[in-house]
Tab-separated table of C-alpha atoms in Angstrom:
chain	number	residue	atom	x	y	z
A	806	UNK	CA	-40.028	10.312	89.481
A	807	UNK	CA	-39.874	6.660	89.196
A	808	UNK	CA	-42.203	4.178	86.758
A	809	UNK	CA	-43.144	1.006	87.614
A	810	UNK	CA	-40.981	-1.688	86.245
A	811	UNK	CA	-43.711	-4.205	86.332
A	812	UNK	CA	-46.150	-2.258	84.528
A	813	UNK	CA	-47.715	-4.557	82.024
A	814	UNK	CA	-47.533	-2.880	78.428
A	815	UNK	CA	-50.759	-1.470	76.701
A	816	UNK	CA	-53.254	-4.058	75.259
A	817	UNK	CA	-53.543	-3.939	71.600
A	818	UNK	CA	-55.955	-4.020	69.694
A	819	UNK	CA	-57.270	-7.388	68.612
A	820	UNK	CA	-55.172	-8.830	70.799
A	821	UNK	CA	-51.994	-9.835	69.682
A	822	UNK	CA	-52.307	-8.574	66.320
A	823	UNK	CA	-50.878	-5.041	65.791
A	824	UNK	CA	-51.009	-2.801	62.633
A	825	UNK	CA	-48.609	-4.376	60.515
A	826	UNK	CA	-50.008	-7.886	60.912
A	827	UNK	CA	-53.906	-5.817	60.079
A	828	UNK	CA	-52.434	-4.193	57.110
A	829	UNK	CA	-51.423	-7.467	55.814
A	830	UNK	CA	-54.602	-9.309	56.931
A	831	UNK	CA	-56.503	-6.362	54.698
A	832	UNK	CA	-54.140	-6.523	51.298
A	833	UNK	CA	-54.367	-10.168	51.274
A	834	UNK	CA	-58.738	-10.291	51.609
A	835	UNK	CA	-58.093	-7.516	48.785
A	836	UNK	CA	-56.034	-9.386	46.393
A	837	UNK	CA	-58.135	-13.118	47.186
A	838	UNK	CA	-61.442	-11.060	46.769
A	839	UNK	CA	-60.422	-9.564	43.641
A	840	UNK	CA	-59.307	-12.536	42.041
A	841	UNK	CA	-62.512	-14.123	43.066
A	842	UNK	CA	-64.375	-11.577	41.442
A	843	UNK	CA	-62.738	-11.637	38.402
A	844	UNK	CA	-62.915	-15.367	38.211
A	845	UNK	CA	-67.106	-14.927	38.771
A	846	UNK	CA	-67.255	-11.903	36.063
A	847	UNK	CA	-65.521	-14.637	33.448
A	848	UNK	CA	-67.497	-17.260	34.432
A	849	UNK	CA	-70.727	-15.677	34.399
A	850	UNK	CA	-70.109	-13.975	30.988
A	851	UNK	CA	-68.800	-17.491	29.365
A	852	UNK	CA	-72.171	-18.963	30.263
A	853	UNK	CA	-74.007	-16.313	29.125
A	854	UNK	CA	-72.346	-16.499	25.888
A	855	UNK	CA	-72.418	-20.423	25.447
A	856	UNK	CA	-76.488	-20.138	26.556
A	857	UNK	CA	-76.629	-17.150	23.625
A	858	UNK	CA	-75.101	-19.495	21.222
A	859	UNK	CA	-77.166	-22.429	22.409
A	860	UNK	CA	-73.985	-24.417	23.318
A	861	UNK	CA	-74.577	-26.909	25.852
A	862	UNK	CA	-71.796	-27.373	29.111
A	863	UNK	CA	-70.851	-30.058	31.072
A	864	UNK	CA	-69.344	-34.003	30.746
A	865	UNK	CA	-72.461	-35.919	29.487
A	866	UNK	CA	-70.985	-36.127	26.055
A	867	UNK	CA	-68.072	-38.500	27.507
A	868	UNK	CA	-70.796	-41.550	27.592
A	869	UNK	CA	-71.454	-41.378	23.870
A	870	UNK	CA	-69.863	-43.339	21.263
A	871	UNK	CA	-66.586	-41.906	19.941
A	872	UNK	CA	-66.353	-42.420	16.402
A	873	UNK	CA	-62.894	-41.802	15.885
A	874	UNK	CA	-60.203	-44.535	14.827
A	875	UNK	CA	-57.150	-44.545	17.100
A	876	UNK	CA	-54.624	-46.395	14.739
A	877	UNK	CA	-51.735	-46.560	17.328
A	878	UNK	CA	-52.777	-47.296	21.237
A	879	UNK	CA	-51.643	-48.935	24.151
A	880	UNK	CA	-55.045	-50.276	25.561
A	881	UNK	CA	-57.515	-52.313	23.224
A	882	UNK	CA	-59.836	-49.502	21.475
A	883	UNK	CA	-62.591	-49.535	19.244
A	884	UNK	CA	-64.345	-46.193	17.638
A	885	UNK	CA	-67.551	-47.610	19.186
A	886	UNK	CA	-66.258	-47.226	22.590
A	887	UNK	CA	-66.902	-43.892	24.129
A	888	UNK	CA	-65.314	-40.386	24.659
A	889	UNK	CA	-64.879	-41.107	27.873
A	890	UNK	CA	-62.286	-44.617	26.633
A	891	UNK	CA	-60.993	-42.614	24.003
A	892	UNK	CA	-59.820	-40.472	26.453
A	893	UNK	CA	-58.185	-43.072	28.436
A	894	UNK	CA	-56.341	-44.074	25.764
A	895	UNK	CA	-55.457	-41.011	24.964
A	896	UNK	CA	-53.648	-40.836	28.459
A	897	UNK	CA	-52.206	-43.740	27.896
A	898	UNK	CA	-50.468	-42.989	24.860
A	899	UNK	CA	-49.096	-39.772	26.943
A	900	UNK	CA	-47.565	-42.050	29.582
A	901	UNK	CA	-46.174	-44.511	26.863
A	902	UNK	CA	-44.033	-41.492	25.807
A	903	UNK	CA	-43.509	-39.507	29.168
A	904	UNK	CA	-42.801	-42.384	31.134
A	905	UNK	CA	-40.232	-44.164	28.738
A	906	UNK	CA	-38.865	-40.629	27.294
A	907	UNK	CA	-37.864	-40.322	30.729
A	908	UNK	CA	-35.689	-43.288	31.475
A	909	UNK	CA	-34.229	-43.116	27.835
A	910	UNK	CA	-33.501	-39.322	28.273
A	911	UNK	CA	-32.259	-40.134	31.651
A	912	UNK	CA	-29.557	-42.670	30.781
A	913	UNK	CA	-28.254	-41.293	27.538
A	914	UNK	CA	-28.086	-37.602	29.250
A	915	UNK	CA	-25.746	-38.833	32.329
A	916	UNK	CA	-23.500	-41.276	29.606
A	917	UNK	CA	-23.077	-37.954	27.415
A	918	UNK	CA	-22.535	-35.374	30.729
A	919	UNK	CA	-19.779	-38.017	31.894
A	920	UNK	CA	-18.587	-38.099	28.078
A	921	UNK	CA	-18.162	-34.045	28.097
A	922	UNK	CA	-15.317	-34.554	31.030
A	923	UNK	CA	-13.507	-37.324	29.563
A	924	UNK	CA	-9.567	-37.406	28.767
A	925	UNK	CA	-9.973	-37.955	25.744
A	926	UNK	CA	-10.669	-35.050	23.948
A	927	UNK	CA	-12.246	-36.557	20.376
A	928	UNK	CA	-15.022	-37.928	23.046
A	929	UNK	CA	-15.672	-35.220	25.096
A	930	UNK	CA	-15.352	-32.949	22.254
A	931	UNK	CA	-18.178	-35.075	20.041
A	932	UNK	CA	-20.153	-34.650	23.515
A	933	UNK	CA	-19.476	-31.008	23.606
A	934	UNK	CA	-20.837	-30.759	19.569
A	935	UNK	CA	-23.849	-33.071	20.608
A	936	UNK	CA	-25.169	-30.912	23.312
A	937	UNK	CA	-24.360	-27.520	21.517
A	938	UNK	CA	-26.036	-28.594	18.554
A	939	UNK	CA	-29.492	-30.195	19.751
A	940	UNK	CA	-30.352	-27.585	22.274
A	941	UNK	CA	-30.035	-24.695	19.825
A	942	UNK	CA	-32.593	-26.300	17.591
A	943	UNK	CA	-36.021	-26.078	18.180
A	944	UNK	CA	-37.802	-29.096	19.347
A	945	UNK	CA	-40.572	-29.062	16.747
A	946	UNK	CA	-37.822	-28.892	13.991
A	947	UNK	CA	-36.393	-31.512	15.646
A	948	UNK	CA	-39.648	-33.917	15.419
A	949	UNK	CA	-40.240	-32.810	12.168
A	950	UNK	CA	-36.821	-34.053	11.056
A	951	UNK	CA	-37.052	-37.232	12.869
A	952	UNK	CA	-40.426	-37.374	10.927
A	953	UNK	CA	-39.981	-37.103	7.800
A	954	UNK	CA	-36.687	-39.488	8.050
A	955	UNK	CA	-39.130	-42.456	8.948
A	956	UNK	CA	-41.278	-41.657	5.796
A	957	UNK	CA	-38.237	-42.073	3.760
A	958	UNK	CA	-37.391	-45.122	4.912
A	959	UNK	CA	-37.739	-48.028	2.008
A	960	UNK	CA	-41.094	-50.049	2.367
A	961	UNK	CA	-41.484	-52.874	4.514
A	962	UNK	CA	-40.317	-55.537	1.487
A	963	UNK	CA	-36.907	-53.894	1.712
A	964	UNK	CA	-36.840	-53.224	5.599
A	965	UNK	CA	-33.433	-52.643	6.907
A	966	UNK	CA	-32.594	-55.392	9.390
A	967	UNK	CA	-29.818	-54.398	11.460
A	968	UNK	CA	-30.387	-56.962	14.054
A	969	UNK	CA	-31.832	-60.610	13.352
A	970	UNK	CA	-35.659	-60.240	14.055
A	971	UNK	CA	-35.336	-56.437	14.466
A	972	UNK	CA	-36.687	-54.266	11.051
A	973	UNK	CA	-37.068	-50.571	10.308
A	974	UNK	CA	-39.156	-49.528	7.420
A	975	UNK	CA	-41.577	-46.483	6.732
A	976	UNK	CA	-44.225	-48.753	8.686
A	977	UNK	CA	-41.697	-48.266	12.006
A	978	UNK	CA	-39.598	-49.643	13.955
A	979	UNK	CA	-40.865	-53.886	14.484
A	980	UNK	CA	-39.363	-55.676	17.460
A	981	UNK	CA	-39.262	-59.439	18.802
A	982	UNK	CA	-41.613	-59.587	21.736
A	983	UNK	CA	-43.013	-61.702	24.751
A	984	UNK	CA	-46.923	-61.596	24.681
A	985	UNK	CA	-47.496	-61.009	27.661
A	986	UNK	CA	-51.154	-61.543	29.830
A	987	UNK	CA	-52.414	-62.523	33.200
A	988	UNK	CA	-50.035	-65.020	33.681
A	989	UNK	CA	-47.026	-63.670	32.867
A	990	UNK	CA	-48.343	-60.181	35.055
A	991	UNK	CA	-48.427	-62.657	37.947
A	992	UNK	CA	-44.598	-63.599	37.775
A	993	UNK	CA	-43.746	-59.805	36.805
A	994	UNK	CA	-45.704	-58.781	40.108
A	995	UNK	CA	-43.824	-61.712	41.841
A	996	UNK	CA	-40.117	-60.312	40.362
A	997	UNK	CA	-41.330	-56.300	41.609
A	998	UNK	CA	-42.224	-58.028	45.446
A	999	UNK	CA	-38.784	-59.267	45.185
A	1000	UNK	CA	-37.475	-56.190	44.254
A	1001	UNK	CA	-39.109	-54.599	47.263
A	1002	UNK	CA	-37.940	-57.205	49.622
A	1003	UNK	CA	-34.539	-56.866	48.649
A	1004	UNK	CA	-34.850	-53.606	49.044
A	1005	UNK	CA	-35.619	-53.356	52.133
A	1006	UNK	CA	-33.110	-56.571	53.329
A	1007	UNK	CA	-30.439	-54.466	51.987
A	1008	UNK	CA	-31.252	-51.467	53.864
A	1009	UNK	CA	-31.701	-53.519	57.556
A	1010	UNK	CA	-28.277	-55.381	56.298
A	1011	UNK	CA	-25.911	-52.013	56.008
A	1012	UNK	CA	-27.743	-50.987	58.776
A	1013	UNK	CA	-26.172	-54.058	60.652
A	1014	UNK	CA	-22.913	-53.128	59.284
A	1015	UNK	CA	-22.730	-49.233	60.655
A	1016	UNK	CA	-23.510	-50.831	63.631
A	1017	UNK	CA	-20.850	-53.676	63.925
A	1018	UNK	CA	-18.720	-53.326	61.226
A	1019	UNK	CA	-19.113	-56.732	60.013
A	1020	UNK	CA	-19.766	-56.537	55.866
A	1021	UNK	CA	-23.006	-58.866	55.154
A	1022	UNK	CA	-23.216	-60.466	51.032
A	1023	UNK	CA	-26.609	-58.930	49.619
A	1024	UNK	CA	-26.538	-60.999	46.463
A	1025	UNK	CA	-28.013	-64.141	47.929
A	1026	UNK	CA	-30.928	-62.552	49.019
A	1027	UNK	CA	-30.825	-60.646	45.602
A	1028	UNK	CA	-30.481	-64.239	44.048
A	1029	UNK	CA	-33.496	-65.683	45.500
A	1030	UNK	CA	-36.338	-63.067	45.944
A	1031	UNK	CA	-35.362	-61.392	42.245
A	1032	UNK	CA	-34.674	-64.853	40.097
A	1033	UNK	CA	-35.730	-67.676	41.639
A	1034	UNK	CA	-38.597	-66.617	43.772
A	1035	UNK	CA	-40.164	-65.822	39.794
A	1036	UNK	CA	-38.641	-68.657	37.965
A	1037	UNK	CA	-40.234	-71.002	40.885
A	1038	UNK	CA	-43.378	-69.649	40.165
A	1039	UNK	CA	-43.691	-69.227	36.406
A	1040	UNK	CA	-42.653	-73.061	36.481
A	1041	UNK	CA	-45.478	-74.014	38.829
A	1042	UNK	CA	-48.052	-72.098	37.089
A	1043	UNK	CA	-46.767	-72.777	33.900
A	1044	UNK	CA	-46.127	-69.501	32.735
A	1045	UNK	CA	-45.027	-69.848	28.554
A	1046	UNK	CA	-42.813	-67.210	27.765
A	1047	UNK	CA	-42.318	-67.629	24.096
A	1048	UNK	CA	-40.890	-65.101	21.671
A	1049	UNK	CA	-42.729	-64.247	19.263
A	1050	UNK	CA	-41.014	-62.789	16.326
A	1051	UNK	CA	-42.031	-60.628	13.712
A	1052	UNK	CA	-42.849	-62.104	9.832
A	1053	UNK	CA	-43.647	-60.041	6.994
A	1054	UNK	CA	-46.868	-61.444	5.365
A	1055	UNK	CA	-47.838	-59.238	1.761
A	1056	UNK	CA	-47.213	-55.228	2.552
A	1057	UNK	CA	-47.184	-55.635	6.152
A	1058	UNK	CA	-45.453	-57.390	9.077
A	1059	UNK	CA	-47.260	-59.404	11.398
A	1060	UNK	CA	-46.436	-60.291	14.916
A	1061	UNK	CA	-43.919	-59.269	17.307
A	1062	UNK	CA	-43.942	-55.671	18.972
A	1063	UNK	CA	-44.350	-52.455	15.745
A	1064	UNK	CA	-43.313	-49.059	17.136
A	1065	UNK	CA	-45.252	-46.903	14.698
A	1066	UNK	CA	-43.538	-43.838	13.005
A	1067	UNK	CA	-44.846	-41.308	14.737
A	1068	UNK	CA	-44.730	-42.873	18.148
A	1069	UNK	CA	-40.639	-43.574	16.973
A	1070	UNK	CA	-40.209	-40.457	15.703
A	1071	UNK	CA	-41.830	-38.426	19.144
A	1072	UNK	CA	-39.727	-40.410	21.466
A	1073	UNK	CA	-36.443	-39.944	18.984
A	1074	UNK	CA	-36.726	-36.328	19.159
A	1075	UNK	CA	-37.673	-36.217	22.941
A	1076	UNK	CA	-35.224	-38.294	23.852
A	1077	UNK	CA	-32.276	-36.343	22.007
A	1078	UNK	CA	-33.798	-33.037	22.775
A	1079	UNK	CA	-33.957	-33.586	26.501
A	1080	UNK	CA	-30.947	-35.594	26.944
A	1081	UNK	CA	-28.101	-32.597	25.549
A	1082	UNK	CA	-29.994	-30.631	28.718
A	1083	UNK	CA	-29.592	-33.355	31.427
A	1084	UNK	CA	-25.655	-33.891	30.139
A	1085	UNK	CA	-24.943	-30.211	31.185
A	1086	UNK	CA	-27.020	-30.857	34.538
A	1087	UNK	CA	-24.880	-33.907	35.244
A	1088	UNK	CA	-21.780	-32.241	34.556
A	1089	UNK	CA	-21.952	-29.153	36.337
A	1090	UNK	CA	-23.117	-31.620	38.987
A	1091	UNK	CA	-19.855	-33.732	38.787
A	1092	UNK	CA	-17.981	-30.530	38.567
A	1093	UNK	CA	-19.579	-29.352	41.916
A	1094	UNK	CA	-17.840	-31.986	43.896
A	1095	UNK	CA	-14.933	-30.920	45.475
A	1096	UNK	CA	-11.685	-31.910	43.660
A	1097	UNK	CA	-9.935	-33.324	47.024
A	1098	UNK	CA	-13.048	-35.865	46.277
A	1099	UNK	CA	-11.278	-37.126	42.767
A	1100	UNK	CA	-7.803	-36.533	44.847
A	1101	UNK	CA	-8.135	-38.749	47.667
A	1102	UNK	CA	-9.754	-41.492	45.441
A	1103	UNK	CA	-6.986	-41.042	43.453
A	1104	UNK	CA	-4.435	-41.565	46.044
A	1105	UNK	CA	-6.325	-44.663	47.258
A	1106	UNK	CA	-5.919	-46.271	43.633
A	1107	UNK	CA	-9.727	-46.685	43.390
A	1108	UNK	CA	-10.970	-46.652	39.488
A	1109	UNK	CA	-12.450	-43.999	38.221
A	1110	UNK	CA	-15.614	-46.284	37.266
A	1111	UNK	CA	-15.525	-47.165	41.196
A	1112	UNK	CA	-15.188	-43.266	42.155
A	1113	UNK	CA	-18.253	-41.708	39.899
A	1114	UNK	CA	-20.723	-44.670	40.610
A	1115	UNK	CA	-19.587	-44.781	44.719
A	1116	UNK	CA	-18.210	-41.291	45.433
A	1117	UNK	CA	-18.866	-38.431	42.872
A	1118	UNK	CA	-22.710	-39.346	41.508
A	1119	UNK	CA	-23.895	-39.545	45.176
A	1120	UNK	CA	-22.863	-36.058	46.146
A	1121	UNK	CA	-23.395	-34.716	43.140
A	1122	UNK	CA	-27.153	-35.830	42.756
A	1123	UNK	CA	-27.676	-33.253	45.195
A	1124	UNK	CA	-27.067	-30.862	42.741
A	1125	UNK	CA	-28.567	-32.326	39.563
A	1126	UNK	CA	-31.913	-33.796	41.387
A	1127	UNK	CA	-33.750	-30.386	41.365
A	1128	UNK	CA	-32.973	-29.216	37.506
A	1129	UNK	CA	-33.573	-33.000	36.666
A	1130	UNK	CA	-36.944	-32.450	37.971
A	1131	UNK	CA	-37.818	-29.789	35.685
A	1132	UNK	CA	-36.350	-31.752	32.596
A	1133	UNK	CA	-38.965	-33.927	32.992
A	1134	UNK	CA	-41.577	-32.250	33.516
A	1135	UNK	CA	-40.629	-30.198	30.465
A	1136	UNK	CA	-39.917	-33.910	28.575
A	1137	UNK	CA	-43.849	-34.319	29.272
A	1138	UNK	CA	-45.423	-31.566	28.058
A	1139	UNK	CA	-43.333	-31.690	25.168
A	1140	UNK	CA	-44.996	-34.269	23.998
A	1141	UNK	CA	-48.293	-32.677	23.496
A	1142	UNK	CA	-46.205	-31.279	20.297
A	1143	UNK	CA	-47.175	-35.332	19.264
A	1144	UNK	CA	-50.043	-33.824	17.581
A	1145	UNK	CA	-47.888	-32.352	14.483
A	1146	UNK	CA	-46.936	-35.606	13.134
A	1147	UNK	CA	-50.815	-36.722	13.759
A	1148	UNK	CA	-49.692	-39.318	17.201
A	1149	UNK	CA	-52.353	-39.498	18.823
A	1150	UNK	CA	-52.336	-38.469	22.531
A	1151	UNK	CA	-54.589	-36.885	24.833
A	1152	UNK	CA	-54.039	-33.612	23.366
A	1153	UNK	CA	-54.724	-35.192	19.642
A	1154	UNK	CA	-57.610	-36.869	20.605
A	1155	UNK	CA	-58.644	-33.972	22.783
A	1156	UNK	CA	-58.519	-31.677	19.797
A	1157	UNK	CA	-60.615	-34.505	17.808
A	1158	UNK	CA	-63.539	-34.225	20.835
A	1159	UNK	CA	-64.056	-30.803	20.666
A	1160	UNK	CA	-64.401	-30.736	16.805
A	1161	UNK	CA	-67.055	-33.466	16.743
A	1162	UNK	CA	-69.057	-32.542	19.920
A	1163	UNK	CA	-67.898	-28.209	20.049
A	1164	UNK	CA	-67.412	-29.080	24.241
A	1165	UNK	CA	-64.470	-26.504	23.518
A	1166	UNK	CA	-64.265	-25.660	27.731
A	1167	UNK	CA	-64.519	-29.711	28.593
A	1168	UNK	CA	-61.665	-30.963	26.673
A	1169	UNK	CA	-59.368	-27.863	27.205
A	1170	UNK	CA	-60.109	-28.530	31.089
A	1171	UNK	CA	-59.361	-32.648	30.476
A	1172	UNK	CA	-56.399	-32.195	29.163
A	1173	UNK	CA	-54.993	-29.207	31.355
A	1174	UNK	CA	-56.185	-31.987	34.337
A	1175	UNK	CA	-53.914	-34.967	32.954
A	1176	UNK	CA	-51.053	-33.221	32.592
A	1177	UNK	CA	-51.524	-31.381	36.033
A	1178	UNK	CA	-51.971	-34.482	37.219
A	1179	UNK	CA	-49.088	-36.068	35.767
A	1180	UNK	CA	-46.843	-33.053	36.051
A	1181	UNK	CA	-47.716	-32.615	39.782
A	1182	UNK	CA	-47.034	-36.759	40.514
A	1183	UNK	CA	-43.392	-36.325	38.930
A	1184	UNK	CA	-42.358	-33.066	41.105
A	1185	UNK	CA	-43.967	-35.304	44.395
A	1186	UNK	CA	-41.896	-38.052	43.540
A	1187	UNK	CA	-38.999	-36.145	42.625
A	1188	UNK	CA	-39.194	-33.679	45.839
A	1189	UNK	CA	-39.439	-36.947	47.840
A	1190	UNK	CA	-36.201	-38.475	46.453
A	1191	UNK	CA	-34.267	-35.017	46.613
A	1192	UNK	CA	-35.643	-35.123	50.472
A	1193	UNK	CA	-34.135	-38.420	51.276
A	1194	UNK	CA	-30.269	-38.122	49.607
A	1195	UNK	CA	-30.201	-34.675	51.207
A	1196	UNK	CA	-27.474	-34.031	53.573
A	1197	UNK	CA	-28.636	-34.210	57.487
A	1198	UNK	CA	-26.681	-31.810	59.477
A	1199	UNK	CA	-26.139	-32.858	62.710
């Protein structure tokens, strides 16, 4: 007895879907529906209980008048302004530590990673003790430390001043500075364009030489759209760009830029903290790369500044991008700990809403949004520069 080859097979039910695929359909409904119950059952019983206790919900309070001094801030701020400002500045004073932390962290990590696989052993040994001994002490010790060192530094009439114009006292750490306003944001945004452009004019002019083999000099074009495309136009506008430096005048200094001590402090401590973990991400990173890498540089005489900055860093960013990421991320929300030495971030000032208005639920929810918000912007940018140095296999 023969069966038909060309049979079709039996239909299914639902179509294509069979019972596996159903069975998964039905856990995942399951598991969404419970947590949306859940979710419902707390929300419904944390209105009930803020109606029981007459406590009022929602973001109306943000329009009324603050009240609270903000001693240290990067925006203009007065306690007249409103919850909503105070709030701004709060996430301003966030960025001012994230966003610099970052760069600082970022630098001294990669010098001290490079330093832990030196030849020489005193340096890569004080590396080695550097790294050891700031990531097995807790970060709030750390800021603490860092802290309390600023308080007992001698009064602003006997400021150390280890540079000319440059003093550190108990009142912080006061700078020479460039005031800067409208016009002098005009030539900045002029010198960032340029930036771009030669960004882009470098990328079109090694794309020229894959193609013909024919090297092409960058720097003029570097020359013009960075420096004189800027200086051109801060000399037709008349841009002033006067230092102002810093005088003491009774207790106080006055003028120039004043890094207060708990701002100096916070970014001491994240900076330190975060850098002894990026050194062991760049090393293992440079210790990835294969050693015929350091070989055949080696037997073409290059230096060995010339082989980490053009041969080693670029393959081994591959490695270190994706930890980095999460050293930054943690280098942010570290600095909510701000509020133990009383600098005033969003958190502090978060912490000062809900004790003068009791909006408990509102400012917890504010502040988990900035730093989602913030947290989620450095992973996007992050994934997007891991994406483009990733190797392309053909």
């Amino acid at each position: 007895m023969t069966t038909d080859a060309r049979r079709p097979p039996p239909r299914r039910l639902f179509g294509a879907w069979g019972r596996r695929e159903l069975q998964g359909l039905f856990w995942q409904v399951l598991v969404v529906g419970i947590a949306v119950a859940v979710i419902g059952f707390l929300w419904s019983n944390t209105v009930t209980n803020l109606s029981a206790r007459r406590i009022t919900t929602g973001f109306a309070f943000l329009g009324r008048e603050a009240g609270m001094p903000i001693a240290d801030s990067l925006f203009a701020y007065n306690p007249k302004d409103t919850y909503l400002w105070a709030f701004v500045v709060g996430v301003g004073n966030t960025l001012r530590v994230a966003v610099i932390g970052i760069v600082l962290a970022t630098v001294l990590g990669t010098l001290i990673g490079i330093s832990r696989l030196s030849a020489n052993w005193l340096l890569s040994r004080l590396a080695a003790v550097y790294v050891e001994t700031l990531r097995d002490i807790p970060l709030l010790l750390q800021l603490l430390f860092w802290y309390v060192l600023m308080q007992a530094l001698p009064a602003a009439r006997a400021a150390w001043r280890p540079v000319e114009g440059v003093f550190l006292s108990n009142r912080g750490l006061i700078l020479p500075a460039i005031p800067i306003g409208p016009p002098q944001l005009w030539v900045l945004g002029a010198a960032v364009l340029g930036c771009a452009g030669f960004y882009l004019i470098r990328r079109r002019l090694i794309a020229q030489q894959m193609r013909d083999g024919r090297p092409r000099p960058a720097w003029p074009f570097a020359l013009g759209l960075i420096i004189v495309l800027p200086a051109a136009l801060s000399q037709v506008v008349g841009v002033p760009w006067t230092i102002e430096w810093p005088q003491l005048r009774g207790f106080n200094f006055v003028g120039g830029l004043t890094l207060a001590p708990e701002y100096f402090a916070l970014l001491i401590a994240l900076v330190t903290y975060t850098s002894a973990f990026i050194a062991e991400i760049v090393r293992s990173g440079i210790q990835s790369v294969p050693r015929g890498q350091w070989d055949a540089a080696n037997a073409l005489g290059l230096r060995r500044s010339f082989m980490l900055r053009q041969i080693i860093l670029p393959q081994a960013l591959r490695v270190i991008v994706p930890p980095m990421t999460s050293q930054y991320l943690n280098l942010t929300k570290n600095s909510s700990l701000a509020v133990a030495i009383g600098y005033q971030d969003v958190v502090s000032v978060a912490n000062t809403t809900l004790n003068q208005t009791g909006q408990a639920i509102e400012a917890i929810a504010l502040i988990m949004a900035v730093f989602l918000t913030i947290s989620l912007s450095i992973s996007f940018f992050m994934n997007w520069y891991n994406a483009r140095i990733a190797l392309v296999e053909r």
